[in-house]
CSV table of C-alpha atoms in Angstrom, one decimal:
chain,number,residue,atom,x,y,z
A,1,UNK,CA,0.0,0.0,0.0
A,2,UNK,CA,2.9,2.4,0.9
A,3,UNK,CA,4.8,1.9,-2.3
A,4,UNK,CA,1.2,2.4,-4.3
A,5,UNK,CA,1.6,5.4,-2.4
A,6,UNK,CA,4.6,6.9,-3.8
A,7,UNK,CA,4.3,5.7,-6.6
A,8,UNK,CA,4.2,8.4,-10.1
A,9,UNK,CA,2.7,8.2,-12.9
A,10,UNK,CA,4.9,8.4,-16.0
A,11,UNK,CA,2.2,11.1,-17.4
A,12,UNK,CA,3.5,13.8,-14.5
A,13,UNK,CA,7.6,13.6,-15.9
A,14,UNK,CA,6.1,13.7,-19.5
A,15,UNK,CA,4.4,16.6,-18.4
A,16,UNK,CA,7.2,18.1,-16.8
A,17,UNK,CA,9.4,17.3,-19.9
A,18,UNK,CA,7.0,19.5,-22.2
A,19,UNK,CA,6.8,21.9,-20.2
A,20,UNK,CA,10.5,22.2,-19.7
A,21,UNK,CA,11.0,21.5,-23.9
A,22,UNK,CA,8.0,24.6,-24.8
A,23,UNK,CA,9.1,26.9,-22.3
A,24,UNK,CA,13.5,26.6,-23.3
A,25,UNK,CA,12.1,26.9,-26.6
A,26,UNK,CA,10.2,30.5,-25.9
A,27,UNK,CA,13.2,31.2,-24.5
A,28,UNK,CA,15.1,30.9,-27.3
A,29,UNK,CA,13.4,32.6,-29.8
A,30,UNK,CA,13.8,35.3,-27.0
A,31,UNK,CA,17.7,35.4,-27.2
A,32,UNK,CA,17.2,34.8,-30.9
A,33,UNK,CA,15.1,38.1,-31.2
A,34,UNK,CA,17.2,39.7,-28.5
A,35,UNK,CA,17.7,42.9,-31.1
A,36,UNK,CA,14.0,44.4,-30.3
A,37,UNK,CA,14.1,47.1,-28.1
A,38,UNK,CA,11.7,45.4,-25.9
A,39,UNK,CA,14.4,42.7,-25.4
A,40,UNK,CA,17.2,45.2,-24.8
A,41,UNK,CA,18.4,46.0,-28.1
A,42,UNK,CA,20.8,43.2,-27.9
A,43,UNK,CA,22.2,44.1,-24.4
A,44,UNK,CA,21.7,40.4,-23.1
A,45,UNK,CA,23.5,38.7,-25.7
A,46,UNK,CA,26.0,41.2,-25.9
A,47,UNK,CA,27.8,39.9,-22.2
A,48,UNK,CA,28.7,36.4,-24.0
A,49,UNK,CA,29.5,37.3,-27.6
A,50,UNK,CA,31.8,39.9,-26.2
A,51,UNK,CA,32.8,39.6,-23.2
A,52,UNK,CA,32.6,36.4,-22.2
A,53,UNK,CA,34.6,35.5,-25.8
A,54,UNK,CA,37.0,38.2,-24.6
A,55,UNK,CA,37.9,36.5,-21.5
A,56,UNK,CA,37.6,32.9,-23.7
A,57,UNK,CA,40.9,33.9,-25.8
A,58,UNK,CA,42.6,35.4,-22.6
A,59,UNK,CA,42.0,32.3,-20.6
A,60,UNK,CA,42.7,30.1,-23.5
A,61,UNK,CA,45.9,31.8,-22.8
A,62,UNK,CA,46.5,29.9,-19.7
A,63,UNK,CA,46.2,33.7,-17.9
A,64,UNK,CA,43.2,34.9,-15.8
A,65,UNK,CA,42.4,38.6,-17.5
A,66,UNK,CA,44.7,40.5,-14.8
A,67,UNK,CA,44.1,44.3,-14.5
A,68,UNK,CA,40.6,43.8,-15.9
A,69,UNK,CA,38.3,45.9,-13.6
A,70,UNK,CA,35.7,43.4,-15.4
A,71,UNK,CA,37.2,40.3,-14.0
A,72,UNK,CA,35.7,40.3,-10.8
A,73,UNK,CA,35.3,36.3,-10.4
A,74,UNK,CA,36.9,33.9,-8.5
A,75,UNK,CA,39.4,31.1,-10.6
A,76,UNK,CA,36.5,28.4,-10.7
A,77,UNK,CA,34.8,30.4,-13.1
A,78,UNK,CA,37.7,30.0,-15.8
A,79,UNK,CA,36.9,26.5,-16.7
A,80,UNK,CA,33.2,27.6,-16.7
A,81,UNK,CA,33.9,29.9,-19.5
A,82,UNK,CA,36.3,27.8,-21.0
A,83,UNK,CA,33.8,24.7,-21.6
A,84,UNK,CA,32.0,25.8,-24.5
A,85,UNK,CA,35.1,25.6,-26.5
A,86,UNK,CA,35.0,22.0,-26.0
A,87,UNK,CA,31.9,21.2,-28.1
A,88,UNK,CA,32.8,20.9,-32.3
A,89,UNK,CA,31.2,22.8,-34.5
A,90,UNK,CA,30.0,25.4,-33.0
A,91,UNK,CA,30.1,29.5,-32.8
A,92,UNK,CA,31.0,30.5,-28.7
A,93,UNK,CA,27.6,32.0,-28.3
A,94,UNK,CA,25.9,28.9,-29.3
A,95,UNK,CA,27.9,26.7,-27.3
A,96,UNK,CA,27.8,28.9,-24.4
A,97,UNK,CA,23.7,28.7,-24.5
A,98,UNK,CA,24.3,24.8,-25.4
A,99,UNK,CA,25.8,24.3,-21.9
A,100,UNK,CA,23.4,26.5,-20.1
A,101,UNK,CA,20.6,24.2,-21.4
A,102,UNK,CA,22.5,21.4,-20.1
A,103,UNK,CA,22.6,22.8,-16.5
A,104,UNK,CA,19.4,23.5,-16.6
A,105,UNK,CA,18.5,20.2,-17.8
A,106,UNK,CA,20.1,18.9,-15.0
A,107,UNK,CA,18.7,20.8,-12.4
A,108,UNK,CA,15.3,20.2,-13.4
A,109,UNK,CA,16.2,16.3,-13.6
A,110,UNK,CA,17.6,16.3,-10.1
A,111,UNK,CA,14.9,18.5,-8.8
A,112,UNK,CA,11.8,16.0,-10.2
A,113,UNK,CA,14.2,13.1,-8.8
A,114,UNK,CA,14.0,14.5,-5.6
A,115,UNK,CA,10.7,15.1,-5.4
A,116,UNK,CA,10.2,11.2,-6.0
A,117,UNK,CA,11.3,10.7,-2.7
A,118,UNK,CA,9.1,9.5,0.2
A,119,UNK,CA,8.0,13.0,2.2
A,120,UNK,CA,9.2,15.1,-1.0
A,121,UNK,CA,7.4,17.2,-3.5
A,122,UNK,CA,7.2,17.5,-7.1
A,123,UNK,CA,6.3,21.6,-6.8
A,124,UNK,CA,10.2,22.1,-6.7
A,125,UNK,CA,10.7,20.8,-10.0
A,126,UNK,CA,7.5,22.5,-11.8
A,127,UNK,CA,8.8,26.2,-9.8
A,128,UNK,CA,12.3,25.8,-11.8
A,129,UNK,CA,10.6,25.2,-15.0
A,130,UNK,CA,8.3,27.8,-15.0
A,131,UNK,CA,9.7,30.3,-13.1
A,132,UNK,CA,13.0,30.9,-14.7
A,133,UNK,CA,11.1,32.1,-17.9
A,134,UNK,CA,10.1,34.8,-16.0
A,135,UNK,CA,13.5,35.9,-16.5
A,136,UNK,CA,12.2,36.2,-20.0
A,137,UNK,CA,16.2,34.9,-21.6
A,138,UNK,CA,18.2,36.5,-19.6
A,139,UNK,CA,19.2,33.2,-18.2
A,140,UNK,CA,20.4,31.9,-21.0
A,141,UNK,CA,22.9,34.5,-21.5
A,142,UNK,CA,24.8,34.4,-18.3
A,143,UNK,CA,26.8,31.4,-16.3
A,144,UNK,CA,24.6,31.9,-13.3
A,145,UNK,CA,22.6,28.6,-14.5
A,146,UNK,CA,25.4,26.5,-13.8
A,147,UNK,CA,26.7,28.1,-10.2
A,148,UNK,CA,23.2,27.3,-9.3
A,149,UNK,CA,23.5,23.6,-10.9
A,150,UNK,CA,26.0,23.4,-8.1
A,151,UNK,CA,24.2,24.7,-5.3
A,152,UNK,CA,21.0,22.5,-6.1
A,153,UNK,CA,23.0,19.8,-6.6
A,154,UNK,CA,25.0,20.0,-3.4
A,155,UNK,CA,22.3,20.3,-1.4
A,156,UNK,CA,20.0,17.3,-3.0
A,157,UNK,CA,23.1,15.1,-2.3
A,158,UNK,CA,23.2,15.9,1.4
A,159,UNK,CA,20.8,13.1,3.0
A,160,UNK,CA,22.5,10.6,1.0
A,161,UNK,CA,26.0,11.3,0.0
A,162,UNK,CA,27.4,14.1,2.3
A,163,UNK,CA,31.1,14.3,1.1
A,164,UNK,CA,29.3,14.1,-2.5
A,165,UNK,CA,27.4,17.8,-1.0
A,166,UNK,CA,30.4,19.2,0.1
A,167,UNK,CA,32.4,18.6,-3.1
A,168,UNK,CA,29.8,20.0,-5.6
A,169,UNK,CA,29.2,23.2,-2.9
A,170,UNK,CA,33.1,23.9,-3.2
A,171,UNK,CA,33.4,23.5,-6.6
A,172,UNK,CA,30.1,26.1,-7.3
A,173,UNK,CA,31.7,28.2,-4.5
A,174,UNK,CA,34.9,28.6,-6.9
A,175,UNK,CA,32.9,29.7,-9.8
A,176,UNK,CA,31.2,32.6,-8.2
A,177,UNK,CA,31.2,32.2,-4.0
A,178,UNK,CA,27.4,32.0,-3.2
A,179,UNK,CA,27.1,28.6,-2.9
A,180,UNK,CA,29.0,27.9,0.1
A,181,UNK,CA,26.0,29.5,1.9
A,182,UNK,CA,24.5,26.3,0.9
A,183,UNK,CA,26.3,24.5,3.9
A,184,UNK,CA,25.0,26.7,6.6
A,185,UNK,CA,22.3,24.7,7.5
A,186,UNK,CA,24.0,21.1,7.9
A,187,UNK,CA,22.8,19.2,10.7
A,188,UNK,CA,25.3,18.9,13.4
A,189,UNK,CA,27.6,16.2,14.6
A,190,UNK,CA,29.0,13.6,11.9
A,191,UNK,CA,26.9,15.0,8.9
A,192,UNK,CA,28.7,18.9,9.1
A,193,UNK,CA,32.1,17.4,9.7
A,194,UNK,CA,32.2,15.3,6.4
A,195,UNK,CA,30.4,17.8,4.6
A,196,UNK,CA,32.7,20.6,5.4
A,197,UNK,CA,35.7,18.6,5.6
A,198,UNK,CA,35.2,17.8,1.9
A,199,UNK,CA,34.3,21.0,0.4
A,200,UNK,CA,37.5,22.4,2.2
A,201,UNK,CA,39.6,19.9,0.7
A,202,UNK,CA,38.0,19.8,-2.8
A,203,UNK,CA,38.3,23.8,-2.6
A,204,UNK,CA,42.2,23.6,-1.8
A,205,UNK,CA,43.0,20.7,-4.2
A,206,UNK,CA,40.9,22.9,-6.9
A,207,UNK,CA,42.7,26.1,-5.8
A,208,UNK,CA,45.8,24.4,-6.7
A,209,UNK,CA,45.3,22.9,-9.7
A,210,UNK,CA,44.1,26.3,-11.1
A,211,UNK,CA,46.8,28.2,-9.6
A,212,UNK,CA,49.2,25.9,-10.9
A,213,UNK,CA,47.2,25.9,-14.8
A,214,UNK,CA,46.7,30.1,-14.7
A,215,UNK,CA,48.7,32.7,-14.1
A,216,UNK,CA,47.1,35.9,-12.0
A,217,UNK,CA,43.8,33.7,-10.0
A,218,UNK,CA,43.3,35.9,-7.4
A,219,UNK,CA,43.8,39.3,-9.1
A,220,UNK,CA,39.4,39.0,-9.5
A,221,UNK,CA,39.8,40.1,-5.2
A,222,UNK,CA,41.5,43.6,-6.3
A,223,UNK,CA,38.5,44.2,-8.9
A,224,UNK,CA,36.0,42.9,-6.6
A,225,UNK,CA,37.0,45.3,-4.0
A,226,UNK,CA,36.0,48.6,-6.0
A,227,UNK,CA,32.9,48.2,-6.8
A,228,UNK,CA,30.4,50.5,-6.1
A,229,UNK,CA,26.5,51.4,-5.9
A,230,UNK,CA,24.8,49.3,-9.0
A,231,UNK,CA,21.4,51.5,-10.0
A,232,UNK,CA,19.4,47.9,-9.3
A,233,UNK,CA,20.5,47.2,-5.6
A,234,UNK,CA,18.6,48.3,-2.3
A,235,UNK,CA,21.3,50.9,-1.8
A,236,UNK,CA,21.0,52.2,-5.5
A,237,UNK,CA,16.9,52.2,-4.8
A,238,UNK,CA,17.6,54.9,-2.3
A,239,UNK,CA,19.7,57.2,-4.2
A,240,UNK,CA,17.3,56.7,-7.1
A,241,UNK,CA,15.1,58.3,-5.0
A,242,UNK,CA,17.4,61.2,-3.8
A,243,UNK,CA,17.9,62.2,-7.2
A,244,UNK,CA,14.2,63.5,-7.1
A,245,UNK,CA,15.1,65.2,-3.7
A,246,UNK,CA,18.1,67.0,-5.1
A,247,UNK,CA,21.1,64.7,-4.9
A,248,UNK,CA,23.6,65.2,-7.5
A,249,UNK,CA,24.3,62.1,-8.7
A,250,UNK,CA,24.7,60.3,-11.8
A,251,UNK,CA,24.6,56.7,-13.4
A,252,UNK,CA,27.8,55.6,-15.3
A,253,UNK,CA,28.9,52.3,-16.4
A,254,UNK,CA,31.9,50.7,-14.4
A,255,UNK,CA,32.8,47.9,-13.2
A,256,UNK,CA,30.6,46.2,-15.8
A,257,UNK,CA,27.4,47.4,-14.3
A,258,UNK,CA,25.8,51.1,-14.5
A,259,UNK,CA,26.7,52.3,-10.6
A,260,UNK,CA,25.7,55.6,-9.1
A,261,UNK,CA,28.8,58.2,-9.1
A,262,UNK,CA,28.2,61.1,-6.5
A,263,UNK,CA,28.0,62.1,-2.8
A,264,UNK,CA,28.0,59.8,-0.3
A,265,UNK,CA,28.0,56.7,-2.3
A,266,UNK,CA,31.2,55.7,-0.4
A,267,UNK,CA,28.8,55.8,2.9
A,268,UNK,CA,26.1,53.6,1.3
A,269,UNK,CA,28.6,51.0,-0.2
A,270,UNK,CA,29.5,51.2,3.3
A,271,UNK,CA,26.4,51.0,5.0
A,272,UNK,CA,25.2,47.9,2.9
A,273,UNK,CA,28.8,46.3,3.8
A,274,UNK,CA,28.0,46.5,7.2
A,275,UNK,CA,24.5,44.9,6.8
A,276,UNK,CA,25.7,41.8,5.1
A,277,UNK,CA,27.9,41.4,8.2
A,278,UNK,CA,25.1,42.0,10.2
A,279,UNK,CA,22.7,39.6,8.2
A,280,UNK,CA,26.1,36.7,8.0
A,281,UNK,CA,25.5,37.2,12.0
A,282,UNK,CA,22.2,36.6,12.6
A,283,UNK,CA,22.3,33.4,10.6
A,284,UNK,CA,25.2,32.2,12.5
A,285,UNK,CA,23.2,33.4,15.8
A,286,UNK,CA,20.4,30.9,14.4
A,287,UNK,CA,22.9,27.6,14.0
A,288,UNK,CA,24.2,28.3,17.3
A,289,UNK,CA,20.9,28.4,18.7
A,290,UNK,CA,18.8,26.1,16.4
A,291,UNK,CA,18.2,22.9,18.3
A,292,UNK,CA,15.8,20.8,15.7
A,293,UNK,CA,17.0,19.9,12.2
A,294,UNK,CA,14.1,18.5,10.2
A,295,UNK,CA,14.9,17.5,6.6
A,296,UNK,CA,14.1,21.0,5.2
A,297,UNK,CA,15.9,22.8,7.3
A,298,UNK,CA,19.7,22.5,5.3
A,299,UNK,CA,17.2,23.9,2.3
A,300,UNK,CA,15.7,26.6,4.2
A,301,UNK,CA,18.4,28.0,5.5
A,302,UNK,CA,20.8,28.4,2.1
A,303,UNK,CA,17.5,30.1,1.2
A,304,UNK,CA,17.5,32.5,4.0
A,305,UNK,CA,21.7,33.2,3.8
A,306,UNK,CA,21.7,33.8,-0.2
A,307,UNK,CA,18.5,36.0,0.3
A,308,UNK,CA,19.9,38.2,3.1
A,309,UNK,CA,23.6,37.9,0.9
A,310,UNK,CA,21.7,39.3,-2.3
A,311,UNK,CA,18.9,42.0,-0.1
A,312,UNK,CA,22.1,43.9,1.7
A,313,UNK,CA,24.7,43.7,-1.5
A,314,UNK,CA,25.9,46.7,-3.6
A,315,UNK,CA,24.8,44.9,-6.4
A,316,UNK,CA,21.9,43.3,-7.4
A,317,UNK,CA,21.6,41.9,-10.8
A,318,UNK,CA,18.9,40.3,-12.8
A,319,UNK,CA,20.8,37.2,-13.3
A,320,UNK,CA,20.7,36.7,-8.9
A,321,UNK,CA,17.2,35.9,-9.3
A,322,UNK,CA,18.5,32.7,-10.7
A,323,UNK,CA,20.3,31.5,-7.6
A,324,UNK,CA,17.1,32.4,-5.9
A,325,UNK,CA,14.8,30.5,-8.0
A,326,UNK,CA,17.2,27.8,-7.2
A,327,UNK,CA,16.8,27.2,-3.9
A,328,UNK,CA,13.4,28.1,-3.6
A,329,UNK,CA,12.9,25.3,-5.7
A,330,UNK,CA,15.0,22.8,-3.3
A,331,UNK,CA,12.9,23.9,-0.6
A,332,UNK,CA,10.1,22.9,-2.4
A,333,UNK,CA,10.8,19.5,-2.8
A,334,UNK,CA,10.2,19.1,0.9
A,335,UNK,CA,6.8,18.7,2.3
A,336,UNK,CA,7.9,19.9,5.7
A,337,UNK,CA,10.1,23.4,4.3
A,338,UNK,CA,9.0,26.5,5.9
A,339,UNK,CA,9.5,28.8,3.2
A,340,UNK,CA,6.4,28.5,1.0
A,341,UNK,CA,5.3,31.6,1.1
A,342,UNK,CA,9.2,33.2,0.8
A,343,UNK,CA,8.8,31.1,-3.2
A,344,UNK,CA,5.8,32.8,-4.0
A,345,UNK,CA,7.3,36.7,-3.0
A,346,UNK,CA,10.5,34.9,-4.8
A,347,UNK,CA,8.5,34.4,-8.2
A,348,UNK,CA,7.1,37.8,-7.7
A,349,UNK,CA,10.3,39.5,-7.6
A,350,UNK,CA,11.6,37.6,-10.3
A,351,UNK,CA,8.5,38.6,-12.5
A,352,UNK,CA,8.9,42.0,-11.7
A,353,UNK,CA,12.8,42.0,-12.3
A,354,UNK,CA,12.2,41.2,-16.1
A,355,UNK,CA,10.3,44.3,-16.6
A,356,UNK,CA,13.0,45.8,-15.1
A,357,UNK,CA,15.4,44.4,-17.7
A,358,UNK,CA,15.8,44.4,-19.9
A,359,UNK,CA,12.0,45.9,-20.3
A,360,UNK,CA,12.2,49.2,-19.2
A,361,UNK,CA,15.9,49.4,-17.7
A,362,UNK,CA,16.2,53.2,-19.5
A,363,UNK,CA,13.6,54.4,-16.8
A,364,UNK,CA,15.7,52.9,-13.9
A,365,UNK,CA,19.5,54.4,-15.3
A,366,UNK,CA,17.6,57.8,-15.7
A,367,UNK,CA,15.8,57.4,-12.1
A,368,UNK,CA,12.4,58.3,-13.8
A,369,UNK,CA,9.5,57.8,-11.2
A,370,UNK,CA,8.5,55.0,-13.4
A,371,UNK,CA,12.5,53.5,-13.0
A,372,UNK,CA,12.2,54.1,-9.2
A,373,UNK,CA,8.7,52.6,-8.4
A,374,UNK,CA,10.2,49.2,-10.0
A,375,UNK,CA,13.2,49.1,-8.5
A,376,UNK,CA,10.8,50.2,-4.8
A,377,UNK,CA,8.6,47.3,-5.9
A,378,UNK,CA,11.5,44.7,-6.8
A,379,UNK,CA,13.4,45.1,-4.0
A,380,UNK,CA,10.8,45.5,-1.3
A,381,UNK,CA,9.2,41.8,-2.3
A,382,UNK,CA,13.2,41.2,-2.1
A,383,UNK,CA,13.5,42.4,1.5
A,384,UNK,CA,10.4,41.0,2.2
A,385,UNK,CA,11.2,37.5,1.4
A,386,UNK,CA,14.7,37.8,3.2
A,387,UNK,CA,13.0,39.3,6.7
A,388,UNK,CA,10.6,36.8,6.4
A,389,UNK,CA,12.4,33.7,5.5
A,390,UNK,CA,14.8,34.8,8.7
A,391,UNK,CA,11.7,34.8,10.5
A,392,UNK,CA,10.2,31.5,9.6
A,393,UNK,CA,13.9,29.9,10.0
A,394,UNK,CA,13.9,31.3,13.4
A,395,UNK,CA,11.3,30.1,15.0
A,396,UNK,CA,11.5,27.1,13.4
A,397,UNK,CA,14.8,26.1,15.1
A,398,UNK,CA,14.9,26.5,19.2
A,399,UNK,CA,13.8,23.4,20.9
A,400,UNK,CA,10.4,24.0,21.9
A,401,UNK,CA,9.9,20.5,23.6
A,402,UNK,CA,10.7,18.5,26.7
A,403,UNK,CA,14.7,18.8,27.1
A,404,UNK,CA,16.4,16.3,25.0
A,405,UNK,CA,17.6,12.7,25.9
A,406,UNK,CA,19.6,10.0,24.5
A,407,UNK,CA,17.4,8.5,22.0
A,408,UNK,CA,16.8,4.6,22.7
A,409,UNK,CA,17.4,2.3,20.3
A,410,UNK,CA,14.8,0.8,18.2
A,411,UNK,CA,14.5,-1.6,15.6
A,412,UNK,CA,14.8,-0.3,12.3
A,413,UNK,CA,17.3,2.0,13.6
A,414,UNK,CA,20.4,0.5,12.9
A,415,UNK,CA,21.1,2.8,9.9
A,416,UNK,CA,21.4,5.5,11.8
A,417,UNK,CA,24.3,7.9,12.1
A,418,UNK,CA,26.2,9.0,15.3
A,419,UNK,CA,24.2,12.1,15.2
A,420,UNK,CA,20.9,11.1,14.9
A,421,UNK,CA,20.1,12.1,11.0
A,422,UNK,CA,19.2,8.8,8.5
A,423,UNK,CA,18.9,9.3,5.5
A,424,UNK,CA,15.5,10.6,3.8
A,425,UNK,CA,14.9,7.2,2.2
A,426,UNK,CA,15.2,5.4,5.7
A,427,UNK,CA,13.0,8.7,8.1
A,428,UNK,CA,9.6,9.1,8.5
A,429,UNK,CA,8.2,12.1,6.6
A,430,UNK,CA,7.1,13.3,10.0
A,431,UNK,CA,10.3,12.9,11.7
A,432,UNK,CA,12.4,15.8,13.3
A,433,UNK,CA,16.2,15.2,14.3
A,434,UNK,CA,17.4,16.8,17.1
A,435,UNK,CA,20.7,18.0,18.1
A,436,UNK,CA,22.5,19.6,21.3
């Protein structure tokens, strides 16, 4: 009866497949049609067939691009851009979207795997494949895809093959740093020590390998470290509005984004500097004080750290929403996630951030009212879903019960760890590990 339970019809991955297969293909006629000016005058497409195939020959090279205030990524990222030079036959640009697909593919794949499980969800796996074509095809013209293919990936693998989640959360944190947020919320005990054991080693044994391949790896910290206000962050929301009140500010491209220029931008960059630290803080607070792991909780909490990481940045661009989407869509796949209602102001944001751009992104560099109510409306839903994901994580974590004992043994039990967490395919849906 339990197995008639869980079981899925073939019709619901068929469906899935469509609708993964219609809505890539919208996508592309997108990127193909990226020249109308509703589709940003070929702005999107422009970051891969120039800059990315820029950065192709240098690194083809066997040199990271040093002394390019564009270069602002860590050394993982190299091989990133240097894959789609591996597939015959084809233009850069092509191949570059080819291997977008492919991470996408396999996020999706992984994400309707997961939901397969006993206790899991299929709504992960139908949020990725309609929600990132909100980004209209933005997506396909950037590398975040991938990082996120990482990200998921690590933390899918962490009920079953923790040294597995620790190596693909390294490698993705190499490419472009986010997803080592998606360890925060290992359970304690045996499970945190092999999966941070192996993502330090895989990081150092990559970091070597590169450095040892490239010349100039860690020349991206120097580029990294001067950037400023971008027009799209919460920061650059505020000073949109102070243009109307009289600040003197301007909009300029640098850095590879358009950043405000002016007054006091020094003391914003500043101020949103010290609320990542602040944000970084709090989560810690909560795994120092969390006492119950349930197994949603590793899901909600990267959720809650890349939210607060993305809400308090000097930069927010359109492409983040992917990393969000991401792990929104993880969460998903768990019946017992607290962070529901954080997906749907996710999708919301997301929606909204394609009118941004490439849609009406002239309004928001000129800090028109129309440019400043979207950027108000984009990143309040943002703020929203980080205070309340925080929230929901929060109370979600103290011990609210009797004070914890040693846990007998029972039969069935034997697969447990020394810490208490089994695997998913072995726990209850209901069940709730606790630590101390």
């Amino acid at each position: 009866m339990s197995a008639f339970r869980n079981h899925r019809p073939p019709g619901h991955a068929l469906s899935l497949a469509a609708a993964w297969l219609a809505t890539r293909a919208l996508m592309l006629w997108l990127l193909a049609h990226d020249q109308l000016a509703p589709l940003g005058r070929g702005g999107v497409s422009r970051e891969v067939r120039q800059l990315y195939f820029h950065w192709y020959g240098v690194l083809s090279q066997g040199t990271f691009p040093v002394g390019d205030r564009l270069w602002q990524y860590p050394p993982g990222a190299g091989p990133v851009l240097l894959a789609p030079g591996l597939l015959p036959g084809l233009t850069y640009f092509t191949a570059f979207v080819a291997c977008t697909l492919a991470a996408d593919a396999v996020i999706a794949t992984a994400l309707a795997r997961a939901g397969l499980r006993p206790g899991r969800s299929r709504r992960g796996a139908w949020l990725w494949v309609l929600g990132l074509p909100l980004l209209l095809h933005v997506p396909l013209a950037r590398y975040d895809v991938q990082v996120t293919a990482f990200a998921v990936v690590s933390l899918l693998s962490l009920s079953r093959r923790p040294r597995a989640c620790g190596v693909f959360a390294a490698a993705g944190t190499l490419v472009k740093v986010w997803p080592a947020l998606a360890l925060i919320g290992t359970p304690r005990g045996r499970t945190t020590r092999q999966v941070w054991t192996s993502a330090a080693v895989t990081a150092a044994a990559l970091l070597a390998v590169l450095a040892a391949v490239f010349g100039g790896p860690f020349d991206f910290l120097r580029q990294q470290s001067g950037r400023g206000i971008q027009i799209e962050s919460l920061g650059g929301t505020v000073l949109g509005f102070a243009r109307h009140a009289g600040w003197p500010g301007t909009a300029r491209y640098q850095y590879g984004a358009m950043e405000f220029v002016g007054p006091y931008t020094g003391a914003v960059a500043a101020c949103s500097l010290a609320l990542t630290a602040a944000a970084f803080a709090l989560v810690l607070l909560w795994r120092v004080r969390a006492r119950h792991w349930t197994s949603a909780t590793p899901y909600d909490a990267a959720l809650t750290a890349v939210l607060l990481f993305t809400v308090t940045s000097r930069v927010i661009s359109p492409q983040y929403m992917v990393w969000l989407l991401g792990l929104a869509a993880v969460c998903l796949t768990s019946r017992h996630t607290t962070q529901r209602p954080v997906a749907v102001l996710v999708v919301a944001a997301t929606a909204v951030s394609s009118v941004v751009y490439p849609g009406m992104y002239g309004e928001v560099v000129r800090s028109t009212w129309t440019g400043c109510l979207l950027m108000l409306v984009r990143n309040g839903l943002l703020a929203a879903a980080a205070g309340w994901s925080f929230l929901r994580l929060w109370r979600s974590g103290p011990s609210t019960a009797a004070p914890h004992r040693p846990a007998q043994r029972r039969p069935g039990r034997a697969g447990a760890g020394r810490d208490g967490h089994t695997p998913d395919s072995r726990r209850s849906p209901n069940e709730t590990v606790t630590t101390s």
